[in-house]
PDB file of C-alpha atoms in Angstrom:
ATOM      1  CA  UNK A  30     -58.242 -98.537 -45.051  1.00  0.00           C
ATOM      2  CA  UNK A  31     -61.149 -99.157 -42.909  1.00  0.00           C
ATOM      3  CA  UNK A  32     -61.412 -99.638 -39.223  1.00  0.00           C
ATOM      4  CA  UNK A  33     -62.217-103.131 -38.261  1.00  0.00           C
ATOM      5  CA  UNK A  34     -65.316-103.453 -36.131  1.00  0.00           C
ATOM      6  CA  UNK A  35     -66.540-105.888 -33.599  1.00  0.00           C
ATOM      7  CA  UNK A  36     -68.819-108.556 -34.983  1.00  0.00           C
ATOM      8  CA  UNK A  37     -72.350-107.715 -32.813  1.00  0.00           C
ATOM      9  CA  UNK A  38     -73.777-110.355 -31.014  1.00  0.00           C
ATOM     10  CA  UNK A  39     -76.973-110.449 -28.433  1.00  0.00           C
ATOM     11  CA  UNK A  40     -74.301-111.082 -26.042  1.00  0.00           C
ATOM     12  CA  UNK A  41     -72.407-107.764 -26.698  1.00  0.00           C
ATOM     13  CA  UNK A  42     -74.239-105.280 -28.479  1.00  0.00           C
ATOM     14  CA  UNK A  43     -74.840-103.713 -25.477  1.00  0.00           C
ATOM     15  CA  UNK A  44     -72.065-102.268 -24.867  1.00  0.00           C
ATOM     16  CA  UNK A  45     -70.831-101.652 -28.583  1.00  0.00           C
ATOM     17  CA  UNK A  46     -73.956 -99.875 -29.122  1.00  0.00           C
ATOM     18  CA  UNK A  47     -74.696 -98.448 -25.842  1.00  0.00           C
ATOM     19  CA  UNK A  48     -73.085 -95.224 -26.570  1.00  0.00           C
ATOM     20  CA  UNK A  49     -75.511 -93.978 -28.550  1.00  0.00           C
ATOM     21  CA  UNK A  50     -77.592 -93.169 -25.136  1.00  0.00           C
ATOM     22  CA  UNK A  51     -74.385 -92.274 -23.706  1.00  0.00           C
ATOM     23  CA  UNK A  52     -74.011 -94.973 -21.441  1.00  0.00           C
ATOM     24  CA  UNK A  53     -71.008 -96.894 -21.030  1.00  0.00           C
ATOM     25  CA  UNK A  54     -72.903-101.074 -20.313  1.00  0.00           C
ATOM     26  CA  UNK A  55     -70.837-103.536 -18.468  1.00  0.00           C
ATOM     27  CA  UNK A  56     -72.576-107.099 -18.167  1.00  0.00           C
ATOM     28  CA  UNK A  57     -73.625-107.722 -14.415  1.00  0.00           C
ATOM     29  CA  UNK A  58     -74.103-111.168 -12.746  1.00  0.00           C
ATOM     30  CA  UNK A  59     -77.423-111.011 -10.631  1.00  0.00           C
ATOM     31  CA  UNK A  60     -75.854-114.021  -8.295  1.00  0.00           C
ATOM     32  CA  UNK A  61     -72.653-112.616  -7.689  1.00  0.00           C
ATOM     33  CA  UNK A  62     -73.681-109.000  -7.899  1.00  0.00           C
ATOM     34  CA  UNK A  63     -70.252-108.496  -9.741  1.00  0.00           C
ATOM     35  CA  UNK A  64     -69.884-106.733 -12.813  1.00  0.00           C
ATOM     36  CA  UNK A  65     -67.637-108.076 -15.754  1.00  0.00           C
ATOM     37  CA  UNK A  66     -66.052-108.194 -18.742  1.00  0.00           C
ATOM     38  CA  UNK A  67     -65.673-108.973 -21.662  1.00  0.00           C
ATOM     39  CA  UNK A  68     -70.119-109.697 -22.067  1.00  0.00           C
ATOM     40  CA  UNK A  69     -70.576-113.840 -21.984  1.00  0.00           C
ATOM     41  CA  UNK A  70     -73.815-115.098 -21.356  1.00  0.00           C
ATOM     42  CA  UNK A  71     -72.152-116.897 -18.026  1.00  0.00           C
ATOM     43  CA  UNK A  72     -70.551-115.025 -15.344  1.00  0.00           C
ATOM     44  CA  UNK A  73     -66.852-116.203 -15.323  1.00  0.00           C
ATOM     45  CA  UNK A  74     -66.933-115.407 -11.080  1.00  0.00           C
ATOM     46  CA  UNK A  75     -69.766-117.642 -10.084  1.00  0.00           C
ATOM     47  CA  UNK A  76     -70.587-119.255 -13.677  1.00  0.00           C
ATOM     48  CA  UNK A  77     -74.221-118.316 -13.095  1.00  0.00           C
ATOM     49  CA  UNK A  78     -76.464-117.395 -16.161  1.00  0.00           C
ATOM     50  CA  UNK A  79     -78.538-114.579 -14.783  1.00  0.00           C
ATOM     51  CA  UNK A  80     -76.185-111.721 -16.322  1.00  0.00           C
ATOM     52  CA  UNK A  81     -77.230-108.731 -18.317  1.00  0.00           C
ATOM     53  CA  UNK A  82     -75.945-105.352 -19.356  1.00  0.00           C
ATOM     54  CA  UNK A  83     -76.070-102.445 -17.073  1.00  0.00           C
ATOM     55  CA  UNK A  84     -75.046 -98.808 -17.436  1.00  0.00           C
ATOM     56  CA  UNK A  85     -71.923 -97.548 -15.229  1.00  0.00           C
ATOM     57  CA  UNK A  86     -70.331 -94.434 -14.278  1.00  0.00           C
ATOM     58  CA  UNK A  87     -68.089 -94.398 -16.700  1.00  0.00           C
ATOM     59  CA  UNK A  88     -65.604 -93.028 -14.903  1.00  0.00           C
ATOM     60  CA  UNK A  89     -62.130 -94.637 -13.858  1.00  0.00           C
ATOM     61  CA  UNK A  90     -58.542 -94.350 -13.545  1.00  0.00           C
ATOM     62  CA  UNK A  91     -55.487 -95.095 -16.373  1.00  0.00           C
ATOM     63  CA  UNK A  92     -54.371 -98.793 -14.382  1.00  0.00           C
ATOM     64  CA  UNK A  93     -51.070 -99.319 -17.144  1.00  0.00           C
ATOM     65  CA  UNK A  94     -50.641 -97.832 -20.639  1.00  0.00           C
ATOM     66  CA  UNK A  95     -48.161 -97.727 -23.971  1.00  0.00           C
ATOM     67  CA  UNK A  96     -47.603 -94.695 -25.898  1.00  0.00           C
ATOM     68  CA  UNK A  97     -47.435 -96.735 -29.743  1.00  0.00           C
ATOM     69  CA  UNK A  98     -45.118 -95.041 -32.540  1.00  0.00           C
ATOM     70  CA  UNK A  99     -45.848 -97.554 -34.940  1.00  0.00           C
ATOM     71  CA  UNK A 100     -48.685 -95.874 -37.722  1.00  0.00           C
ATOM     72  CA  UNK A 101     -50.189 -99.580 -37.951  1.00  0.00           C
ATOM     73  CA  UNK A 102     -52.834 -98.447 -40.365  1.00  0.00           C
ATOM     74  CA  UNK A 103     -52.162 -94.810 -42.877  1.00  0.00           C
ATOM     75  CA  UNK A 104     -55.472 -93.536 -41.034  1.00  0.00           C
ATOM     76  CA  UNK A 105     -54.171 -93.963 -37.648  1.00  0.00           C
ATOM     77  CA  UNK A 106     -52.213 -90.723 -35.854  1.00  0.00           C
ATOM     78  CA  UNK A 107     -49.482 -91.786 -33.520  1.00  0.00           C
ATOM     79  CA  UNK A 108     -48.224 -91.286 -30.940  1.00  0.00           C
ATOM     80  CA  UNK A 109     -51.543 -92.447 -29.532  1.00  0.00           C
ATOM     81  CA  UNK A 110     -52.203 -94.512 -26.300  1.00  0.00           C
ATOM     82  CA  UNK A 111     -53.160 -97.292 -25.391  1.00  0.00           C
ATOM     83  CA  UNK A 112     -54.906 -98.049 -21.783  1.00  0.00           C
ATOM     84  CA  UNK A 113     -55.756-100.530 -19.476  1.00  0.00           C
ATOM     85  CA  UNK A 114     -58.625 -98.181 -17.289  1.00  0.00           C
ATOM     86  CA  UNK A 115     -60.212 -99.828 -14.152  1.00  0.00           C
ATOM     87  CA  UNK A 116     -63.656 -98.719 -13.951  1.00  0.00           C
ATOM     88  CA  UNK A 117     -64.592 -97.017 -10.530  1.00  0.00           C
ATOM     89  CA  UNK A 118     -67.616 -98.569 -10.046  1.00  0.00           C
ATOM     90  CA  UNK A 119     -65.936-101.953  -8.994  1.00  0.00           C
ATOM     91  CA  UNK A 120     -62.489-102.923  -8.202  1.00  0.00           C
ATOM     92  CA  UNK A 121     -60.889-105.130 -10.988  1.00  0.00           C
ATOM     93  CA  UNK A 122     -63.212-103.980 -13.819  1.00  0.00           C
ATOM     94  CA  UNK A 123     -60.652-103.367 -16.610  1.00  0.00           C
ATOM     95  CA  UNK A 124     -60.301-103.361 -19.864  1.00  0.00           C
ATOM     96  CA  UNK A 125     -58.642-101.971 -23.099  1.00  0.00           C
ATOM     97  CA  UNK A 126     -59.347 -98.681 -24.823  1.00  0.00           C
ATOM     98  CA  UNK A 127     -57.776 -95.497 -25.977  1.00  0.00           C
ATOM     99  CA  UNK A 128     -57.012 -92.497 -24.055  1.00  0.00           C
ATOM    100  CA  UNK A 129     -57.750 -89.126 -26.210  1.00  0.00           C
ATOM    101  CA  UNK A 130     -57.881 -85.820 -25.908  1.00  0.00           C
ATOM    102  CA  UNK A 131     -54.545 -85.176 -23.819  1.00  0.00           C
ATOM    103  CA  UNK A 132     -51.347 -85.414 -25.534  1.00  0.00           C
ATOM    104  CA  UNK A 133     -49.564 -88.918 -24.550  1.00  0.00           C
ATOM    105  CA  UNK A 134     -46.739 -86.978 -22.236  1.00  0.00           C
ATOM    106  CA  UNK A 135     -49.041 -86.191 -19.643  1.00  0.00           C
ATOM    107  CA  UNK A 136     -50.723 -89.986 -19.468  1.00  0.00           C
ATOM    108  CA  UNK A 137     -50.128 -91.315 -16.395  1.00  0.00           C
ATOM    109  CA  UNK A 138     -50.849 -94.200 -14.252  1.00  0.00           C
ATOM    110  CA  UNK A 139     -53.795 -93.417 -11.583  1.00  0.00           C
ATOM    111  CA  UNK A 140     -55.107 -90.482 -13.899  1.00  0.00           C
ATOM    112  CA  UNK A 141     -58.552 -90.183 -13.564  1.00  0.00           C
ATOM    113  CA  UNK A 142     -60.850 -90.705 -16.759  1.00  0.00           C
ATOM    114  CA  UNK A 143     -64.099 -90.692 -18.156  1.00  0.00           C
ATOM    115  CA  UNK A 144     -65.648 -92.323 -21.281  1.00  0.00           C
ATOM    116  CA  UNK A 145     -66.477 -90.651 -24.595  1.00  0.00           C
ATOM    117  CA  UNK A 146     -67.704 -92.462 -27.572  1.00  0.00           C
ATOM    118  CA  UNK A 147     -66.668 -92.488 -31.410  1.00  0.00           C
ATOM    119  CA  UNK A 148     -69.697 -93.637 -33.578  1.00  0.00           C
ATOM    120  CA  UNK A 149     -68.330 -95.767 -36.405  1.00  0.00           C
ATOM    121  CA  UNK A 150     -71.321 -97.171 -38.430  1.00  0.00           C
ATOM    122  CA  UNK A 151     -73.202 -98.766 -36.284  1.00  0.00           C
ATOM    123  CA  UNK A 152     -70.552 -99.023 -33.449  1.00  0.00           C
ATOM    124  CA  UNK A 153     -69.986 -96.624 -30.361  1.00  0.00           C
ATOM    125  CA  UNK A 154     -66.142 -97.510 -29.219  1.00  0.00           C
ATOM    126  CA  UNK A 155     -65.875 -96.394 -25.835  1.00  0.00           C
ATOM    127  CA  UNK A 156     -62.599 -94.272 -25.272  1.00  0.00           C
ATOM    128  CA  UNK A 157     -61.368 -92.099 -22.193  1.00  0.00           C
ATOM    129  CA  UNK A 158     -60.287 -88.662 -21.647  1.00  0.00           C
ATOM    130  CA  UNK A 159     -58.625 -87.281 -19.048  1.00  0.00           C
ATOM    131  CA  UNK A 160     -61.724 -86.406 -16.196  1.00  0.00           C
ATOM    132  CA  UNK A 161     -61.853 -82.690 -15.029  1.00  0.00           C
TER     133      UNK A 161
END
């Protein structure tokens, strides 16, 4: 069974593809100066339409996480978890990855992280390890 992939769009390849340089791209709002996701051609803050992708840290901290049992797919190894990180580069950035590389007992909320990237195909999914 293959992994399912985002559908790319100009809106959001960007940051689906951005790992191959490494770089971790939220979309910014030029009006607001507020970074955001998930990418939308409008800022959902101010609703302006000057908004682009721009590279960030990619560092943060573990904001809430599971630690899933259920093998969903016969590919997928569990336990594995799944994280809501806040990026450090602006309060409230969040969203949902994977954290890898540390075994799920010693997740914890506030742990500091950095991204890593998995190339599948054409696709760079940003996950987090635990940051040194």
């Amino acid at each position: 069974m293959t992994r399912k992939l985002p559908a790319l769009t100009p809106d959001n390849s960007a940051f689906w593809q951005g790992g191959a340089q490494q770089e971790l791209r939220m979309h910014h709002c030029d009006a607001c100066a507020r970074f955001f996701h998930p990418p939308a051609p409008v800022c959902p803050q101010c609703l302006g339409a000057q908004v682009g992708p721009r590279p960030v840290s990619g560092r943060g901290t573990v904001h809430t996480y599971t630690v899933n049992h259920q093998p969903w797919r016969p590919d997928l190894k569990e336990p594995y978890v799944v994280a809501i990180v806040e990026l450090a580069d602006q309060q409230g950035l969040r969203f949902v990855t994977n954290i890898v590389g540390t075994p799920p007992a010693e997740v914890h909320i506030g742990m500091p992280v950095r991204v890593r990237f998995e190339q599948v195909e054409d696709v760079w999914l940003p996950l987090f390890e635990k940051a040194a």
